[in-house]
CSV table of C-alpha atoms in Angstrom, one decimal:
chain,number,residue,atom,x,y,z
A,1,MET,CA,0.1,0.1,0.0
A,2,ASN,CA,1.4,3.5,-0.9
A,3,GLU,CA,2.1,5.8,2.1
A,4,THR,CA,-0.1,8.8,2.3
A,5,THR,CA,-0.3,12.3,4.1
A,6,LYS,CA,-3.1,14.4,5.4
A,7,LYS,CA,-3.5,18.0,5.0
A,8,THR,CA,-5.7,19.6,7.2
A,9,SER,CA,-7.4,23.2,7.2
A,10,THR,CA,-10.3,24.9,8.8
A,11,THR,CA,-12.6,27.0,6.9
A,12,THR,CA,-15.8,29.2,7.8
A,13,THR,CA,-18.9,29.6,5.7
A,14,GLY,CA,-20.8,32.6,4.8
A,15,THR,CA,-23.6,31.1,7.4
A,16,GLY,CA,-20.7,31.2,10.1
A,17,GLU,CA,-20.4,27.3,10.0
A,18,LYS,CA,-17.1,25.9,10.9
A,19,LYS,CA,-15.9,23.1,8.7
A,20,THR,CA,-12.6,21.1,9.0
A,21,ILE,CA,-11.3,19.7,5.9
A,22,VAL,CA,-8.7,17.1,5.5
A,23,GLN,CA,-7.1,16.1,2.3
A,24,VAL,CA,-5.7,12.5,1.9
A,25,VAL,CA,-2.7,12.8,-0.5
A,26,ASP,CA,-0.7,9.8,-2.2
A,27,GLU,CA,2.8,10.4,-1.5
A,28,LYS,CA,4.1,8.4,-4.5
A,29,THR,CA,1.7,10.1,-7.2
A,30,ASN,CA,1.2,13.3,-5.2
A,31,LEU,CA,-2.7,13.0,-6.1
A,32,LYS,CA,-5.4,13.5,-3.8
A,33,THR,CA,-7.3,10.0,-3.0
A,34,ARG,CA,-10.0,11.2,-0.6
A,35,VAL,CA,-11.3,14.2,1.1
A,36,GLU,CA,-13.1,14.3,4.5
A,37,ILE,CA,-15.1,17.3,5.4
A,38,THR,CA,-16.3,17.6,9.0
A,39,ASP,CA,-19.0,20.1,10.2
A,40,GLU,CA,-17.7,21.1,13.6
A,41,ASN,CA,-21.6,22.3,14.6
A,42,SER,CA,-23.2,19.0,13.9
A,43,ASN,CA,-20.3,17.0,14.1
A,44,LYS,CA,-21.2,15.5,10.5
A,45,LYS,CA,-18.7,14.0,8.1
A,46,VAL,CA,-18.6,13.9,4.3
A,47,PHE,CA,-16.2,11.8,2.3
A,48,TYR,CA,-15.3,12.6,-1.2
A,49,ARG,CA,-13.3,10.3,-3.5
A,50,VAL,CA,-11.0,11.3,-6.4
A,51,ASN,CA,-12.0,10.2,-9.9
A,52,LYS,CA,-11.1,6.4,-10.2
A,53,LYS,CA,-9.5,7.2,-14.0
A,54,GLN,CA,-7.2,9.9,-12.4
A,55,LYS,CA,-6.2,7.8,-9.5
A,56,ASN,CA,-5.5,4.1,-11.3
A,57,LYS,CA,-4.1,6.0,-14.5
A,58,LYS,CA,-1.0,3.8,-15.6
A,59,LYS,CA,2.2,6.0,-16.6
A,60,ARG,CA,3.1,5.0,-20.3
A,61,PRO,CA,6.6,4.3,-21.3
A,62,ASN,CA,6.5,7.3,-23.7
A,63,ASP,CA,5.0,9.6,-21.1
A,64,ASP,CA,8.5,10.0,-19.6
A,65,PRO,CA,9.8,13.2,-21.2
A,66,ASP,CA,13.7,12.2,-20.6
A,67,HIS,CA,13.4,8.4,-22.2
A,68,PRO,CA,10.8,8.4,-25.0
A,69,GLN,CA,10.0,5.3,-26.8
A,70,GLN,CA,12.3,4.8,-29.7
A,71,PRO,CA,10.8,4.1,-33.1
A,72,GLY,CA,10.3,0.7,-34.3
A,73,PRO,CA,11.2,-1.1,-37.5
A,74,ASN,CA,9.5,0.5,-40.6
A,75,GLN,CA,8.2,3.6,-38.2
A,76,CYS,CA,8.6,7.0,-39.0
A,77,HIS,CA,11.9,8.8,-37.3
A,78,TYR,CA,9.8,12.3,-37.0
A,79,PHE,CA,9.6,13.0,-33.4
A,80,VAL,CA,6.3,15.0,-32.3
A,81,LYS,CA,7.3,17.1,-29.3
A,82,ARG,CA,3.7,17.9,-28.6
A,83,LYS,CA,2.7,14.2,-28.1
A,84,ASN,CA,6.5,13.3,-26.6
A,85,ARG,CA,6.7,10.6,-29.2
A,86,TYR,CA,7.6,9.4,-32.8
A,87,CYS,CA,5.2,9.5,-35.5
A,88,HIS,CA,3.1,6.2,-35.8
A,89,LEU,CA,2.9,6.0,-39.6
A,90,CYS,CA,5.0,3.5,-41.6
A,91,THR,CA,7.9,4.3,-44.1
A,92,LYS,CA,8.9,2.8,-47.2
A,93,LYS,CA,11.6,0.2,-47.6
A,94,GLY,CA,15.1,2.0,-46.7
A,95,LYS,CA,13.2,5.3,-45.8
A,96,LEU,CA,13.4,6.8,-42.2
A,97,TYR,CA,10.6,9.3,-42.8
A,98,CYS,CA,6.9,8.5,-43.7
A,99,GLY,CA,5.4,10.4,-46.7
A,100,GLU,CA,4.0,13.4,-44.9
A,101,HIS,CA,7.4,14.0,-43.0
A,102,ALA,CA,9.7,13.1,-45.9
A,103,VAL,CA,10.5,17.1,-46.1
A,104,PHE,CA,12.7,16.3,-43.2
A,105,ASP,CA,14.8,13.8,-44.9
A,106,PRO,CA,17.9,15.3,-46.0
A,107,GLU,CA,18.1,13.1,-49.1
A,108,ASN,CA,14.7,13.9,-50.1
A,109,GLN,CA,14.0,15.5,-53.3
A,110,GLU,CA,10.4,14.3,-54.1
A,111,ARG,CA,8.2,16.3,-51.3
A,112,ILE,CA,8.3,20.1,-50.5
A,113,PRO,CA,6.3,21.9,-47.9
A,114,CYS,CA,2.9,23.5,-49.3
A,115,PRO,CA,3.7,27.3,-49.9
A,116,TYR,CA,0.1,28.1,-48.5
A,117,ASP,CA,0.5,26.1,-45.3
A,118,ASN,CA,3.8,24.3,-43.9
A,119,ALA,CA,1.8,22.0,-41.8
A,120,HIS,CA,1.7,19.7,-45.0
A,121,SER,CA,3.5,18.6,-47.7
A,122,VAL,CA,3.3,17.8,-51.5
A,123,VAL,CA,5.0,16.1,-54.2
A,124,LYS,CA,7.1,18.5,-56.2
A,125,LYS,CA,5.6,17.7,-59.7
A,126,ASP,CA,1.9,17.8,-58.4
A,127,LEU,CA,2.4,21.4,-56.8
A,128,GLU,CA,0.5,23.2,-59.3
A,129,LYS,CA,-2.6,21.0,-59.1
A,130,HIS,CA,-2.4,21.1,-55.3
A,131,LEU,CA,-2.1,24.9,-55.2
A,132,GLU,CA,-5.4,25.0,-57.3
A,133,ARG,CA,-7.4,22.8,-54.7
A,134,CYS,CA,-5.3,23.1,-51.4
A,135,ASN,CA,-7.9,24.0,-48.4
A,136,SER,CA,-5.2,26.5,-47.3
A,137,ARG,CA,-5.3,28.6,-50.3
A,138,PRO,CA,-6.3,32.3,-50.1
A,139,ARG,CA,-9.9,32.9,-51.0
A,140,PRO,CA,-10.9,35.7,-53.2
A,141,LYS,CA,-12.5,38.8,-51.1
A,142,ASP,CA,-15.9,39.2,-50.9
A,143,GLU,CA,-17.9,42.1,-52.3
A,144,CYS,CA,-18.8,43.0,-48.5
A,145,TYR,CA,-15.3,42.5,-47.2
A,146,VAL,CA,-14.2,45.8,-45.3
A,147,GLU,CA,-11.0,45.0,-43.1
A,148,ASN,CA,-11.7,45.5,-39.2
A,149,CYS,CA,-14.9,47.6,-40.1
A,150,ASN,CA,-16.7,46.3,-37.0
A,151,ILE,CA,-14.0,46.6,-34.5
A,152,ARG,CA,-14.5,49.6,-32.0
A,153,ASP,CA,-10.8,50.2,-30.9
A,154,LEU,CA,-7.9,48.2,-32.4
A,155,ALA,CA,-5.6,50.0,-29.9
A,156,ALA,CA,-7.3,48.5,-27.0
A,157,LEU,CA,-6.9,45.0,-28.5
A,158,GLU,CA,-3.0,45.5,-28.7
A,159,LYS,CA,-2.5,46.6,-25.1
A,160,THR,CA,-0.5,43.9,-23.1
A,161,LYS,CA,0.2,43.4,-19.5
A,162,GLU,CA,2.7,41.2,-17.6
A,163,LYS,CA,-0.1,39.6,-15.4
A,164,THR,CA,-3.5,38.0,-16.5
A,165,PRO,CA,-6.8,39.5,-14.9
A,166,ARG,CA,-7.1,36.3,-13.4
A,167,GLU,CA,-3.7,36.5,-11.3
A,168,GLU,CA,-4.7,40.4,-10.7
A,169,LEU,CA,-7.9,39.1,-9.2
A,170,LYS,CA,-6.0,36.5,-6.7
A,171,GLU,CA,-3.8,38.9,-5.6
A,172,MET,CA,-6.3,41.6,-4.7
A,173,SER,CA,-6.7,42.0,-0.7
A,174,LYS,CA,-9.9,40.7,0.9
A,175,GLU,CA,-11.2,44.0,1.5
A,176,ASP,CA,-10.1,45.2,-2.2
A,177,PHE,CA,-12.2,42.3,-3.5
A,178,ASP,CA,-15.2,42.6,-1.4
A,179,LYS,CA,-15.4,46.4,-2.7
A,180,PHE,CA,-15.1,45.1,-6.2
A,181,VAL,CA,-17.8,42.4,-5.8
A,182,GLU,CA,-20.2,45.3,-4.4
A,183,ARG,CA,-19.6,47.6,-7.1
A,184,ILE,CA,-20.5,45.0,-9.6
A,185,LEU,CA,-23.6,44.0,-7.5
A,186,ASN,CA,-24.9,47.6,-7.2
A,187,ALA,CA,-23.9,48.3,-11.0
A,188,TYR,CA,-26.1,45.1,-12.0
A,189,ASN,CA,-29.0,46.1,-9.4
A,190,ASP,CA,-29.3,49.5,-10.8
A,191,ALA,CA,-29.2,48.1,-14.5
A,192,TYR,CA,-32.3,45.8,-13.8
A,193,LYS,CA,-33.9,47.8,-11.2
A,194,GLY,CA,-35.6,44.5,-9.7
A,195,GLN,CA,-36.8,43.2,-13.0
A,196,GLU,CA,-36.5,39.4,-13.7
A,197,ILE,CA,-35.6,38.1,-17.3
A,198,PRO,CA,-38.5,36.0,-18.4
A,199,THR,CA,-38.3,32.3,-19.3
A,200,GLU,CA,-40.0,31.5,-22.7
A,201,ILE,CA,-39.2,28.1,-23.8
A,202,LEU,CA,-38.1,27.9,-27.5
A,203,ASP,CA,-37.0,24.8,-29.5
A,204,HIS,CA,-37.1,24.0,-33.3
A,205,GLU,CA,-40.8,23.1,-33.1
A,206,ALA,CA,-41.6,26.4,-32.1
A,207,LEU,CA,-40.4,27.6,-35.4
A,208,ASN,CA,-43.2,25.8,-37.1
A,209,GLU,CA,-45.9,27.8,-35.0
A,210,ARG,CA,-46.1,30.4,-37.8
A,211,LYS,CA,-48.7,32.5,-35.8
A,212,LYS,CA,-46.5,33.0,-33.0
A,213,ILE,CA,-43.5,34.0,-35.1
A,214,ASN,CA,-45.1,36.6,-37.5
A,215,SER,CA,-41.5,37.6,-38.7
A,216,LEU,CA,-40.8,34.5,-40.8
A,217,LYS,CA,-41.9,35.6,-44.3
A,218,LYS,CA,-40.3,34.3,-47.7
A,219,GLU,CA,-39.4,37.7,-49.0
A,220,ASP,CA,-37.0,38.3,-46.0
A,221,VAL,CA,-33.2,37.5,-46.1
A,222,TYR,CA,-32.2,35.2,-43.2
A,223,LEU,CA,-28.6,35.8,-42.1
A,224,GLU,CA,-27.0,33.3,-39.7
A,225,PHE,CA,-23.7,34.7,-37.9
A,226,GLY,CA,-21.2,31.8,-36.9
A,227,ALA,CA,-23.1,29.3,-38.9
A,228,GLY,CA,-21.0,26.5,-38.3
A,229,LYS,CA,-22.5,23.3,-40.0
A,230,GLY,CA,-25.7,25.3,-41.0
A,231,GLU,CA,-28.2,23.5,-38.6
A,232,LEU,CA,-29.8,26.6,-37.3
A,233,THR,CA,-30.8,27.7,-40.8
A,234,TYR,CA,-31.6,24.3,-41.7
A,235,TYR,CA,-34.5,24.6,-39.2
A,236,VAL,CA,-35.5,28.2,-40.2
A,237,ARG,CA,-36.0,27.4,-43.8
A,238,LYS,CA,-38.0,24.5,-42.8
A,239,ALA,CA,-40.5,26.8,-41.0
A,240,VAL,CA,-40.1,29.6,-43.7
A,241,GLY,CA,-40.6,27.3,-46.7
A,242,ASP,CA,-39.4,28.0,-50.3
A,243,PRO,CA,-38.3,30.1,-52.2
A,244,SER,CA,-36.4,32.1,-49.7
A,245,THR,CA,-33.0,33.5,-49.3
A,246,TYR,CA,-30.4,32.6,-46.7
A,247,ILE,CA,-26.5,33.8,-45.7
A,248,LEU,CA,-24.5,31.8,-43.6
A,249,VAL,CA,-21.1,33.6,-42.3
A,250,ASP,CA,-18.5,31.8,-40.9
A,251,ARG,CA,-14.8,32.1,-40.8
A,252,ARG,CA,-14.0,28.4,-40.8
A,253,ASN,CA,-15.0,25.8,-43.7
A,254,PHE,CA,-17.0,23.3,-41.9
A,255,ARG,CA,-18.4,20.1,-43.2
A,256,MET,CA,-21.8,22.0,-44.2
A,257,LYS,CA,-23.5,18.8,-43.3
A,258,PHE,CA,-27.2,20.3,-43.5
A,259,ASP,CA,-26.4,22.2,-46.5
A,260,ARG,CA,-26.2,18.5,-47.7
A,261,GLU,CA,-29.2,17.8,-46.0
A,262,ASN,CA,-31.2,20.7,-47.8
A,263,LYS,CA,-29.7,19.0,-51.1
A,264,LYS,CA,-31.2,15.6,-49.8
A,265,LYS,CA,-34.8,16.8,-48.8
A,266,LYS,CA,-35.1,18.8,-52.2
A,267,GLY,CA,-33.9,15.6,-54.4
A,268,GLU,CA,-36.3,13.2,-52.6
A,269,ASN,CA,-39.7,14.5,-53.6
A,270,SER,CA,-38.3,15.9,-57.0
A,271,THR,CA,-39.4,14.5,-60.2
A,272,ASN,CA,-36.8,16.3,-62.2
A,273,PRO,CA,-33.4,14.6,-62.0
A,274,ASN,CA,-31.5,17.9,-62.4
A,275,GLU,CA,-33.3,19.5,-59.4
A,276,ASP,CA,-31.5,17.6,-56.9
A,277,SER,CA,-28.1,19.3,-57.7
A,278,ILE,CA,-26.7,22.4,-56.1
A,279,THR,CA,-24.6,24.5,-58.0
A,280,THR,CA,-21.6,26.6,-56.7
A,281,ASN,CA,-19.7,29.5,-58.3
A,282,GLU,CA,-16.7,31.2,-57.0
A,283,GLU,CA,-18.8,33.4,-54.7
A,284,SER,CA,-20.0,30.3,-52.8
A,285,ILE,CA,-23.6,30.8,-53.9
A,286,GLU,CA,-25.8,27.8,-53.7
A,287,THR,CA,-29.1,27.9,-55.4
A,288,ILE,CA,-31.4,25.1,-54.4
A,289,PRO,CA,-34.5,24.4,-56.6
A,290,SER,CA,-37.9,24.7,-55.1
A,291,ASP,CA,-41.2,23.2,-56.0
A,292,SER,CA,-42.1,26.2,-58.2
A,293,GLU,CA,-39.8,26.2,-61.4
A,294,LYS,CA,-39.7,30.1,-61.8
A,295,SER,CA,-38.4,30.8,-58.4
A,296,LEU,CA,-35.2,29.5,-56.4
A,297,THR,CA,-34.2,29.5,-52.8
A,298,VAL,CA,-30.8,31.0,-52.5
A,299,GLN,CA,-28.1,29.9,-50.1
A,300,LYS,CA,-24.9,31.9,-49.9
A,301,ARG,CA,-22.0,30.9,-47.6
A,302,LEU,CA,-19.5,33.7,-46.5
A,303,TYR,CA,-16.0,32.3,-45.0
A,304,MET,CA,-14.8,35.4,-43.6
A,305,ASP,CA,-14.6,36.9,-40.0
A,306,ILE,CA,-17.5,39.0,-38.8
A,307,LYS,CA,-15.1,41.8,-37.9
A,308,ASP,CA,-14.5,42.3,-41.6
A,309,LEU,CA,-18.2,42.0,-42.7
A,310,CYS,CA,-19.7,45.0,-44.4
A,311,LEU,CA,-23.6,44.2,-44.9
A,312,ALA,CA,-24.2,47.4,-46.7
A,313,LYS,CA,-22.0,46.1,-49.6
A,314,LEU,CA,-24.0,42.7,-49.9
A,315,SER,CA,-26.0,42.7,-53.0
A,316,LEU,CA,-28.4,40.1,-51.8
A,317,LEU,CA,-29.6,42.6,-49.3
A,318,LYS,CA,-30.7,45.2,-51.4
A,319,ASP,CA,-34.4,46.3,-51.0
A,320,LYS,CA,-35.0,43.3,-48.6
A,321,LYS,CA,-35.6,43.1,-44.9
A,322,LEU,CA,-32.8,41.2,-42.8
A,323,VAL,CA,-33.6,38.5,-40.2
A,324,ALA,CA,-30.3,37.9,-38.1
A,325,VAL,CA,-30.0,34.7,-36.3
A,326,SER,CA,-27.2,32.9,-34.4
A,327,LYS,CA,-27.0,29.9,-31.9
A,328,HIS,CA,-24.1,30.5,-29.4
A,329,LEU,CA,-22.3,33.2,-30.5
A,330,CYS,CA,-19.1,33.1,-28.6
A,331,GLY,CA,-17.7,36.1,-26.3
A,332,CYS,CA,-16.7,39.0,-28.7
A,333,ALA,CA,-18.2,37.5,-31.8
A,334,THR,CA,-21.6,38.7,-30.4
A,335,ASP,CA,-20.2,42.1,-30.1
A,336,LEU,CA,-19.0,42.2,-33.4
A,337,THR,CA,-22.4,40.9,-34.9
A,338,LEU,CA,-24.2,43.7,-32.9
A,339,LYS,CA,-21.7,46.4,-34.2
A,340,CYS,CA,-22.2,45.0,-37.8
A,341,LEU,CA,-25.8,45.2,-37.6
A,342,VAL,CA,-26.0,48.8,-36.2
A,343,ASN,CA,-23.5,49.7,-39.0
A,344,TYR,CA,-25.8,48.3,-41.7
A,345,THR,CA,-28.9,50.1,-40.3
A,346,ASP,CA,-26.7,53.5,-40.2
A,347,ALA,CA,-26.3,53.2,-43.8
A,348,VAL,CA,-29.5,51.7,-44.8
A,349,PRO,CA,-32.3,52.7,-42.1
A,350,ASN,CA,-35.3,50.6,-41.2
A,351,SER,CA,-33.4,47.4,-43.1
A,352,VAL,CA,-33.1,45.1,-40.1
A,353,LYS,CA,-36.3,43.4,-38.9
A,354,THR,CA,-35.6,41.0,-36.4
A,355,VAL,CA,-32.6,39.7,-34.3
A,356,PHE,CA,-32.1,36.4,-32.4
A,357,ILE,CA,-28.6,35.7,-30.8
A,358,ALA,CA,-28.3,32.9,-28.0
A,359,LEU,CA,-25.5,34.5,-26.0
A,360,CYS,CA,-22.4,32.5,-24.4
A,361,CYS,CA,-18.7,32.7,-23.4
A,362,HIS,CA,-18.3,36.1,-21.9
A,363,GLN,CA,-15.3,35.1,-20.5
A,364,ILE,CA,-13.6,35.4,-24.1
A,365,CYS,CA,-15.1,39.1,-24.5
A,366,LYS,CA,-12.5,41.9,-25.5
A,367,TYR,CA,-12.7,45.6,-24.3
A,368,GLY,CA,-11.7,46.8,-27.9
A,369,MET,CA,-14.6,44.8,-29.4
A,370,TYR,CA,-17.3,45.5,-26.3
A,371,CYS,CA,-20.1,47.3,-28.5
A,372,ASN,CA,-21.0,49.5,-25.4
A,373,PRO,CA,-17.9,51.1,-23.5
A,374,GLU,CA,-20.1,54.2,-22.4
A,375,TYR,CA,-22.2,51.7,-20.3
A,376,LEU,CA,-19.5,50.6,-18.7
A,377,ALA,CA,-17.9,54.1,-17.8
A,378,HIS,CA,-21.6,54.9,-16.7
A,379,TYR,CA,-20.8,52.6,-13.9
A,380,GLY,CA,-17.1,53.4,-13.3
A,381,PHE,CA,-15.7,50.4,-15.0
A,382,ASN,CA,-12.5,50.9,-17.1
A,383,GLN,CA,-10.9,48.3,-19.4
A,384,GLU,CA,-9.0,46.4,-16.4
A,385,ASP,CA,-12.4,46.1,-14.5
A,386,PHE,CA,-13.9,44.9,-17.8
A,387,GLU,CA,-11.3,42.3,-18.2
A,388,LYS,CA,-11.8,41.0,-14.3
A,389,ILE,CA,-15.5,40.9,-14.8
A,390,CYS,CA,-15.2,38.5,-18.0
A,391,VAL,CA,-13.0,36.3,-15.5
A,392,LEU,CA,-15.7,36.2,-13.0
A,393,THR,CA,-18.4,35.1,-15.5
A,394,THR,CA,-16.9,31.5,-15.6
A,395,TRP,CA,-18.0,31.1,-12.1
A,396,ALA,CA,-21.3,30.9,-13.8
A,397,ILE,CA,-20.7,27.7,-15.8
A,398,CYS,CA,-17.8,25.8,-14.3
A,399,GLY,CA,-20.1,23.6,-11.9
A,400,LYS,CA,-20.5,20.3,-12.3
A,401,ARG,CA,-23.9,18.5,-13.7
A,402,GLU,CA,-25.0,15.1,-14.3
A,403,PRO,CA,-24.7,14.1,-17.9
A,404,LYS,CA,-28.0,13.5,-19.7
A,405,PRO,CA,-28.9,10.0,-20.6
A,406,ASP,CA,-28.8,9.1,-24.2
A,407,LYS,CA,-32.0,8.4,-26.5
A,408,GLU,CA,-32.4,4.8,-27.5
A,409,GLY,CA,-30.6,4.0,-30.3
A,410,GLU,CA,-28.1,6.7,-30.0
A,411,GLY,CA,-25.3,5.2,-28.2
A,412,GLU,CA,-22.0,4.7,-29.8
A,413,SER,CA,-23.2,5.2,-33.3
A,414,LYS,CA,-23.5,9.1,-32.5
A,415,GLY,CA,-20.0,9.8,-31.4
A,416,VAL,CA,-18.2,9.4,-34.7
A,417,GLU,CA,-21.0,10.9,-37.0
A,418,GLU,CA,-21.7,14.3,-34.7
A,419,GLU,CA,-17.9,15.0,-34.2
A,420,GLU,CA,-17.3,18.4,-35.8
A,421,GLU,CA,-14.3,20.7,-35.8
A,422,GLU,CA,-14.1,23.2,-33.1
A,423,GLU,CA,-14.1,26.8,-33.4
A,424,ASP,CA,-10.7,28.9,-32.3
A,425,ASP,CA,-13.1,31.0,-29.8
A,426,GLU,CA,-14.8,27.6,-28.5
A,427,GLU,CA,-11.5,26.3,-27.8
A,428,GLU,CA,-10.3,29.6,-26.1
A,429,ALA,CA,-13.6,29.5,-24.1
A,430,LYS,CA,-13.1,26.0,-22.8
A,431,ASP,CA,-9.2,26.9,-21.9
A,432,GLU,CA,-10.5,29.6,-19.6
A,433,LEU,CA,-13.3,27.3,-18.2
A,434,LYS,CA,-10.8,24.7,-17.5
A,435,LYS,CA,-8.5,27.5,-15.6
A,436,SER,CA,-11.4,28.4,-13.4
A,437,GLU,CA,-12.4,24.5,-12.6
A,438,LEU,CA,-8.4,23.9,-11.7
A,439,GLU,CA,-8.7,26.9,-9.1
A,440,ASP,CA,-11.9,25.7,-7.8
A,441,GLY,CA,-10.9,22.4,-7.1
A,442,GLU,CA,-12.7,18.9,-7.5
A,443,ASN,CA,-15.0,19.4,-4.7
A,444,PRO,CA,-17.1,22.5,-4.6
A,445,ASP,CA,-17.2,22.9,-0.6
A,446,GLU,CA,-13.4,23.3,-0.6
A,447,PRO,CA,-12.2,26.8,0.4
A,448,HIS,CA,-12.1,29.1,-2.3
A,449,TRP,CA,-9.4,32.2,-2.8
A,450,SER,CA,-12.4,34.5,-2.9
A,451,GLY,CA,-14.0,33.6,0.5
A,452,MET,CA,-17.2,32.6,-1.4
A,453,THR,CA,-19.3,29.6,-1.6
A,454,PHE,CA,-19.8,27.5,-4.6
A,455,GLU,CA,-23.5,28.5,-4.8
A,456,GLU,CA,-22.6,32.3,-4.0
A,457,ARG,CA,-20.0,32.3,-6.8
A,458,THR,CA,-22.5,30.8,-9.3
A,459,ALA,CA,-25.3,33.0,-8.8
A,460,PHE,CA,-22.4,36.1,-8.8
A,461,GLY,CA,-20.9,34.8,-12.0
A,462,ARG,CA,-24.5,34.9,-13.7
A,463,LYS,CA,-25.1,38.4,-12.4
A,464,CYS,CA,-21.7,39.3,-14.1
A,465,LYS,CA,-23.0,37.7,-17.6
A,466,ARG,CA,-26.7,39.5,-17.3
A,467,PHE,CA,-24.7,42.9,-16.4
A,468,LEU,CA,-22.8,42.6,-19.6
A,469,ASP,CA,-25.8,41.6,-21.7
A,470,MET,CA,-27.6,44.5,-20.6
A,471,GLY,CA,-24.9,46.8,-22.1
A,472,ARG,CA,-25.6,45.3,-25.5
A,473,VAL,CA,-29.4,45.6,-24.7
A,474,HIS,CA,-28.7,49.6,-24.2
A,475,TYR,CA,-26.5,49.8,-27.2
A,476,LEU,CA,-29.2,48.5,-29.4
A,477,ARG,CA,-31.8,50.7,-28.1
A,478,ASP,CA,-29.6,53.8,-28.2
A,479,HIS,CA,-29.1,53.1,-32.0
A,480,GLY,CA,-32.9,52.9,-32.7
A,481,TYR,CA,-33.8,49.3,-32.2
A,482,LYS,CA,-37.3,48.4,-30.7
A,483,ASN,CA,-38.5,45.8,-28.5
A,484,VAL,CA,-34.9,44.7,-27.3
A,485,ARG,CA,-34.8,42.2,-24.4
A,486,LEU,CA,-33.2,39.4,-22.9
A,487,VAL,CA,-34.9,35.9,-22.6
A,488,HIS,CA,-34.1,32.6,-20.9
A,489,TYR,CA,-35.1,30.5,-23.9
A,490,VAL,CA,-34.4,27.0,-22.1
A,491,THR,CA,-33.9,26.0,-18.4
A,492,GLN,CA,-30.7,25.7,-16.7
A,493,LYS,CA,-31.2,22.1,-16.9
A,494,TYR,CA,-30.4,21.8,-20.6
A,495,SER,CA,-27.9,24.6,-20.9
A,496,LEU,CA,-26.2,26.9,-18.4
A,497,GLU,CA,-25.6,29.3,-21.2
A,498,ASN,CA,-29.5,29.9,-21.4
A,499,CYS,CA,-29.8,33.6,-22.3
A,500,ALA,CA,-30.7,35.0,-25.8
A,501,LEU,CA,-31.1,38.8,-27.1
A,502,ILE,CA,-34.2,39.1,-28.9
A,503,VAL,CA,-35.3,42.4,-31.2
A,504,ASN,CA,-38.5,42.6,-32.7
A,505,ASN,CA,-37.9,45.8,-34.9
A,506,MET,CA,-41.0,45.6,-36.7
């Protein structure tokens, strides 16, 4: 049996209860194996065990950074530093490197790095053909491209500091931190003035209730920001019907799974063999034949960052009303979207009809992109305060929830099919959450540097999120948008990020 040591500490909760915490640590692995919490008032003991996977994880031979496992026969000799091992691919007879890493072979004369992306290589004789179809090739600029037109303050984005906002928060004295928390709570209470955000449960089926959503009309243009694979547009189109017009904006080239689903749906009931095809030109416009031979449903994908999107130059929007939607638009992407819409209505008044944006990932908001700095200044918050508030928003969503049971027939087959590429913003948001979870510890009852309990931190984190969201509401109202409000569109049981910004500008 491995030897263990015990670390004992005492803490006092917000209700005055004293608790003694004993952490049992395995000396060999330096991992916690058990946590014992004793309530001194009731003399009750609670035991927590660490994750068995973490406790029983065996160290693989190639996990040793000083002695990595050597490559076997016919194995590539390229060392992958990130994984601390050699490449697993096989080599040709007499070669030391696989085809992908042949560029590192001094004797190689066949393969060269791709000029567009050094992460992959190409056979020298096929270079010309490869450059025509390489996924990393620079795309032609769209008609609506205007560099950084939706960024509010570029100088603020370029500022750098020695310490992160998270480190600055932890280094604050207890008195200064409590004052900062009080300032945020006072600002939140003043912004909402006792009003609560209503809950209106929405789902894909609600889109079919055309009487409730009278903004769904075929003559409007539907634009999805951060479209990804295009699932939200797919359900909007099912509700609106054909012919209609859709624009999908995303800076990454996804698998476009639901674009293909649109094609499949139209082809199933079509009597014309040519109607189930989707034609694509250099501008990424897809025309999907509808039941009427005289008109078409138009779907256009824009592979660009929202920060460079100028809607006033988009020809598809000419003389039409715009309905903007987005499902989980991460952090500053929401602020870029709101700035994009306001710039559009400044150039073309009364052009935006409806907006629906599901808000999320406030921890990766950036001051130079936040749409309403005047709102922050009104409550006495500067850039440093804003960055600290963004860090505190993680407290609302870093809690542990029970996993939802899979539906029948959806077990293992779902995993590989539904695996999608992740946005850079999503990866950054997950990194921020990971930091927050690590500092909070595995057990929510352990003492926290803030002096607040787990429940208090969760409630305070949600208020930080809603305080920033109210600044977005005021920004749209100040620029002439009507009926701007926040809504909880699902319960927290299904998503901790359950708040949406809705505009009914009709």
